[in-house]
Amino acid sequence: PGWIRDDGSKHPKKKHFTDVTYDVQSQTFKGTIDWSPKTVKGAERWVYDMVFDQGLKRISGGTIRFYGPRASASSAPLQVAHFGKHVEYKRKSALDEALAADEKRIDPQTKQIMNILGQTLENYDKASGGERPSPQKTLQLVFGDSMQTFVRDVEADRRAQKR
C-alpha cells in the first residue's frame, strides 16, 4: 500500500512475472516484472533471480536487477539488490509463524498502540484515496492522532473500572 510509480500513478493490484523459469534442482526462480511504459524508482524492468531455501519458506539468495527505460539485455543495471542483504522475502505462513512468536513477547498495551496506529494509517489511506502522507502528516498521524486515541481509550478504561 502506498507504492506509486514515478509518474505518480498507483501500482496495479497485481503484476505478473514474465519470462519465467524455475529450476527444481537448484530451487531457483527467474522472472521479470515489466513496468513499461511506466517506471518505478527510475526502472522499467525488475529482473529477479531468486534461490529458495529447502523448505521453500524464504528466499535465501539471488538478486533483483533494476533496468532503466529501453535498456537492452546486455545493458548494465541501474541497481542490484541482493536477497538477504538489501531485500528479504518470506512466505506468508513463515512470516505468520514469526509474527505469532513475536506477538507473545509484546505486552497488551503495546499491542493496543500498534492496533491504533494501524487503524489510524488505514483511515488516512481511505480518506486520502491512497495518497502518500508528507513527513509532517506522518508525524501528526503517528504521534498526534494515534496517541490521542490511545490516551482517550486508556482514560475511558480507567473511568469504566471506577464504576
mmCIF file of C-alpha atoms in Angstrom:
data_model
loop_
_atom_site.group_PDB
_atom_site.id
_atom_site.type_symbol
_atom_site.label_atom_id
_atom_site.label_comp_id
_atom_site.label_asym_id
_atom_site.label_seq_id
_atom_site.Cartn_x
_atom_site.Cartn_y
_atom_site.Cartn_z
ATOM 1 C CA PRO A 1 0.000 0.000 0.000
ATOM 2 C CA GLY A 2 1.139 3.495 -0.749
ATOM 3 C CA TRP A 3 3.585 2.496 -3.501
ATOM 4 C CA ILE A 4 3.436 4.735 -6.521
ATOM 5 C CA ARG A 5 5.090 4.765 -9.914
ATOM 6 C CA ASP A 6 7.390 7.593 -10.944
ATOM 7 C CA ASP A 7 4.581 9.416 -12.761
ATOM 8 C CA GLY A 8 2.524 9.433 -9.532
ATOM 9 C CA SER A 9 0.097 6.705 -10.620
ATOM 10 C CA LYS A 10 -0.687 3.794 -8.311
ATOM 11 C CA HIS A 11 0.747 0.331 -8.753
ATOM 12 C CA PRO A 12 -1.696 -2.167 -10.220
ATOM 13 C CA LYS A 13 -3.276 -4.529 -7.668
ATOM 14 C CA LYS A 14 -1.484 -7.445 -9.361
ATOM 15 C CA LYS A 15 1.545 -7.548 -11.589
ATOM 16 C CA HIS A 16 2.544 -10.905 -13.070
ATOM 17 C CA PHE A 17 6.051 -12.087 -13.839
ATOM 18 C CA THR A 18 7.077 -12.607 -17.465
ATOM 19 C CA ASP A 19 9.974 -14.665 -18.861
ATOM 20 C CA VAL A 20 9.501 -17.145 -16.004
ATOM 21 C CA THR A 21 11.727 -20.177 -15.396
ATOM 22 C CA TYR A 22 12.141 -22.444 -12.377
ATOM 23 C CA ASP A 23 14.965 -24.935 -11.842
ATOM 24 C CA VAL A 24 13.756 -27.635 -9.453
ATOM 25 C CA GLN A 25 17.220 -28.923 -8.605
ATOM 26 C CA SER A 26 18.673 -25.551 -7.583
ATOM 27 C CA GLN A 27 15.259 -24.217 -6.429
ATOM 28 C CA THR A 28 15.884 -21.087 -8.479
ATOM 29 C CA PHE A 29 13.116 -18.921 -9.893
ATOM 30 C CA LYS A 30 13.834 -16.373 -12.616
ATOM 31 C CA GLY A 31 11.335 -13.837 -13.860
ATOM 32 C CA THR A 32 10.810 -10.239 -14.896
ATOM 33 C CA ILE A 33 8.409 -7.553 -13.747
ATOM 34 C CA ASP A 34 7.962 -5.177 -16.663
ATOM 35 C CA TRP A 35 6.524 -1.795 -15.662
ATOM 36 C CA SER A 36 6.783 -0.308 -19.172
ATOM 37 C CA PRO A 37 5.870 2.192 -20.348
ATOM 38 C CA LYS A 38 5.917 3.409 -16.720
ATOM 39 C CA THR A 39 8.906 3.363 -14.369
ATOM 40 C CA VAL A 40 9.286 2.649 -10.670
ATOM 41 C CA LYS A 41 12.223 4.349 -8.950
ATOM 42 C CA GLY A 42 13.699 5.007 -12.388
ATOM 43 C CA ALA A 43 13.498 1.373 -13.509
ATOM 44 C CA GLU A 44 11.263 -0.009 -16.232
ATOM 45 C CA ARG A 45 12.172 -3.666 -15.654
ATOM 46 C CA TRP A 46 12.937 -5.612 -12.479
ATOM 47 C CA VAL A 47 14.709 -8.886 -13.252
ATOM 48 C CA TYR A 48 14.511 -11.426 -10.422
ATOM 49 C CA ASP A 49 16.839 -14.353 -9.730
ATOM 50 C CA MET A 50 15.570 -15.989 -6.522
ATOM 51 C CA VAL A 51 17.043 -19.024 -4.780
ATOM 52 C CA PHE A 52 14.654 -20.625 -2.283
ATOM 53 C CA ASP A 53 15.636 -22.416 0.923
ATOM 54 C CA GLN A 54 14.996 -26.161 1.339
ATOM 55 C CA GLY A 55 11.533 -25.659 2.863
ATOM 56 C CA LEU A 56 10.541 -23.062 0.244
ATOM 57 C CA LYS A 57 9.681 -20.703 3.104
ATOM 58 C CA ARG A 58 12.054 -17.891 2.214
ATOM 59 C CA ILE A 59 14.367 -16.646 -0.474
ATOM 60 C CA SER A 60 17.882 -17.493 0.658
ATOM 61 C CA GLY A 61 19.846 -15.924 -2.192
ATOM 62 C CA GLY A 62 19.737 -14.197 -5.528
ATOM 63 C CA THR A 63 19.244 -10.697 -6.848
ATOM 64 C CA ILE A 64 16.838 -8.177 -8.290
ATOM 65 C CA ARG A 65 18.404 -6.186 -11.123
ATOM 66 C CA PHE A 66 16.742 -2.882 -11.982
ATOM 67 C CA TYR A 67 16.957 -1.671 -15.606
ATOM 68 C CA GLY A 68 16.183 1.792 -16.969
ATOM 69 C CA PRO A 69 13.775 2.559 -19.781
ATOM 70 C CA ARG A 70 14.502 0.771 -23.055
ATOM 71 C CA ALA A 71 17.622 -0.904 -21.605
ATOM 72 C CA SER A 72 18.760 -3.947 -23.556
ATOM 73 C CA ALA A 73 19.507 -7.353 -22.034
ATOM 74 C CA SER A 74 23.225 -6.548 -22.247
ATOM 75 C CA SER A 75 22.880 -3.142 -20.524
ATOM 76 C CA ALA A 76 24.258 -2.623 -17.048
ATOM 77 C CA PRO A 77 21.501 -2.442 -14.427
ATOM 78 C CA LEU A 78 20.783 0.842 -12.655
ATOM 79 C CA GLN A 79 20.997 -1.017 -9.353
ATOM 80 C CA VAL A 80 21.270 -4.564 -7.984
ATOM 81 C CA ALA A 81 19.560 -5.637 -4.745
ATOM 82 C CA HIS A 82 20.752 -8.837 -3.064
ATOM 83 C CA PHE A 83 18.359 -11.111 -1.191
ATOM 84 C CA GLY A 84 19.417 -11.465 2.420
ATOM 85 C CA LYS A 85 21.278 -8.149 2.321
ATOM 86 C CA HIS A 86 19.024 -5.500 0.735
ATOM 87 C CA VAL A 87 15.794 -7.465 0.305
ATOM 88 C CA GLU A 88 14.074 -10.085 2.472
ATOM 89 C CA TYR A 89 11.071 -12.076 1.242
ATOM 90 C CA LYS A 90 9.404 -14.770 3.301
ATOM 91 C CA ARG A 91 6.431 -16.993 2.607
ATOM 92 C CA LYS A 92 3.361 -15.626 4.356
ATOM 93 C CA SER A 93 2.982 -18.742 6.525
ATOM 94 C CA ALA A 94 6.601 -18.391 7.697
ATOM 95 C CA LEU A 95 6.017 -14.709 8.363
ATOM 96 C CA ASP A 96 2.835 -15.514 10.289
ATOM 97 C CA GLU A 97 4.788 -18.002 12.445
ATOM 98 C CA ALA A 98 7.453 -15.390 13.179
ATOM 99 C CA LEU A 99 4.828 -12.762 13.988
ATOM 100 C CA ALA A 100 2.993 -15.160 16.304
ATOM 101 C CA ALA A 101 6.239 -15.825 18.185
ATOM 102 C CA ASP A 102 6.957 -12.091 18.390
ATOM 103 C CA GLU A 103 3.410 -11.344 19.478
ATOM 104 C CA LYS A 104 3.883 -13.466 22.609
ATOM 105 C CA ARG A 105 6.662 -11.075 23.675
ATOM 106 C CA ILE A 106 4.579 -7.906 23.184
ATOM 107 C CA ASP A 107 2.631 -6.591 26.168
ATOM 108 C CA PRO A 108 -1.097 -5.772 25.783
ATOM 109 C CA GLN A 109 -0.579 -2.000 25.926
ATOM 110 C CA THR A 110 1.945 -2.115 23.066
ATOM 111 C CA LYS A 111 -0.481 -4.277 21.045
ATOM 112 C CA GLN A 112 -3.185 -1.690 21.647
ATOM 113 C CA ILE A 113 -0.896 1.114 20.410
ATOM 114 C CA MET A 114 0.060 -0.919 17.334
ATOM 115 C CA ASN A 115 -3.608 -1.574 16.529
ATOM 116 C CA ILE A 116 -4.461 2.123 16.903
ATOM 117 C CA LEU A 117 -1.512 3.100 14.676
ATOM 118 C CA GLY A 118 -2.629 0.614 12.039
ATOM 119 C CA GLN A 119 -6.230 1.825 12.147
ATOM 120 C CA THR A 120 -5.167 5.489 12.003
ATOM 121 C CA LEU A 121 -2.982 4.866 8.941
ATOM 122 C CA GLU A 122 -5.721 2.782 7.245
ATOM 123 C CA ASN A 123 -8.265 5.549 7.887
ATOM 124 C CA TYR A 124 -5.894 8.120 6.382
ATOM 125 C CA ASP A 125 -5.255 5.869 3.377
ATOM 126 C CA LYS A 126 -9.010 5.531 2.732
ATOM 127 C CA ALA A 127 -9.749 9.232 3.299
ATOM 128 C CA SER A 128 -6.892 10.399 1.049
ATOM 129 C CA GLY A 129 -7.553 7.919 -1.746
ATOM 130 C CA GLY A 130 -4.208 6.218 -1.161
ATOM 131 C CA GLU A 131 -2.164 9.417 -1.258
ATOM 132 C CA ARG A 132 1.212 9.093 0.447
ATOM 133 C CA PRO A 133 1.338 11.365 3.519
ATOM 134 C CA SER A 134 4.019 14.034 3.769
ATOM 135 C CA PRO A 135 6.640 13.573 6.509
ATOM 136 C CA GLN A 136 4.824 16.178 8.623
ATOM 137 C CA LYS A 137 1.478 14.435 8.135
ATOM 138 C CA THR A 138 3.055 11.092 9.060
ATOM 139 C CA LEU A 139 4.313 12.575 12.335
ATOM 140 C CA GLN A 140 0.869 14.027 13.013
ATOM 141 C CA LEU A 141 -0.792 10.665 12.330
ATOM 142 C CA VAL A 142 1.657 8.647 14.441
ATOM 143 C CA PHE A 143 2.348 10.961 17.360
ATOM 144 C CA GLY A 144 -0.760 13.116 17.255
ATOM 145 C CA ASP A 145 -3.890 11.328 16.145
ATOM 146 C CA SER A 146 -2.846 7.819 17.225
ATOM 147 C CA MET A 147 -1.556 8.806 20.645
ATOM 148 C CA GLN A 148 -4.636 10.963 21.332
ATOM 149 C CA THR A 149 -6.794 7.944 20.550
ATOM 150 C CA PHE A 150 -4.665 5.746 22.831
ATOM 151 C CA VAL A 151 -4.855 8.224 25.741
ATOM 152 C CA ARG A 152 -8.618 8.611 25.224
ATOM 153 C CA ASP A 153 -9.029 4.786 25.288
ATOM 154 C CA VAL A 154 -6.900 4.439 28.441
ATOM 155 C CA GLU A 155 -8.900 7.169 30.205
ATOM 156 C CA ALA A 156 -12.191 5.543 29.168
ATOM 157 C CA ASP A 157 -10.972 2.195 30.548
ATOM 158 C CA ARG A 158 -9.978 3.833 33.854
ATOM 159 C CA ARG A 159 -13.375 5.531 34.193
ATOM 160 C CA ALA A 160 -15.142 2.235 33.435
ATOM 161 C CA GLN A 161 -13.096 0.411 36.101
ATOM 162 C CA LYS A 162 -14.020 3.018 38.760
ATOM 163 C CA ARG A 163 -17.739 2.348 38.288
#
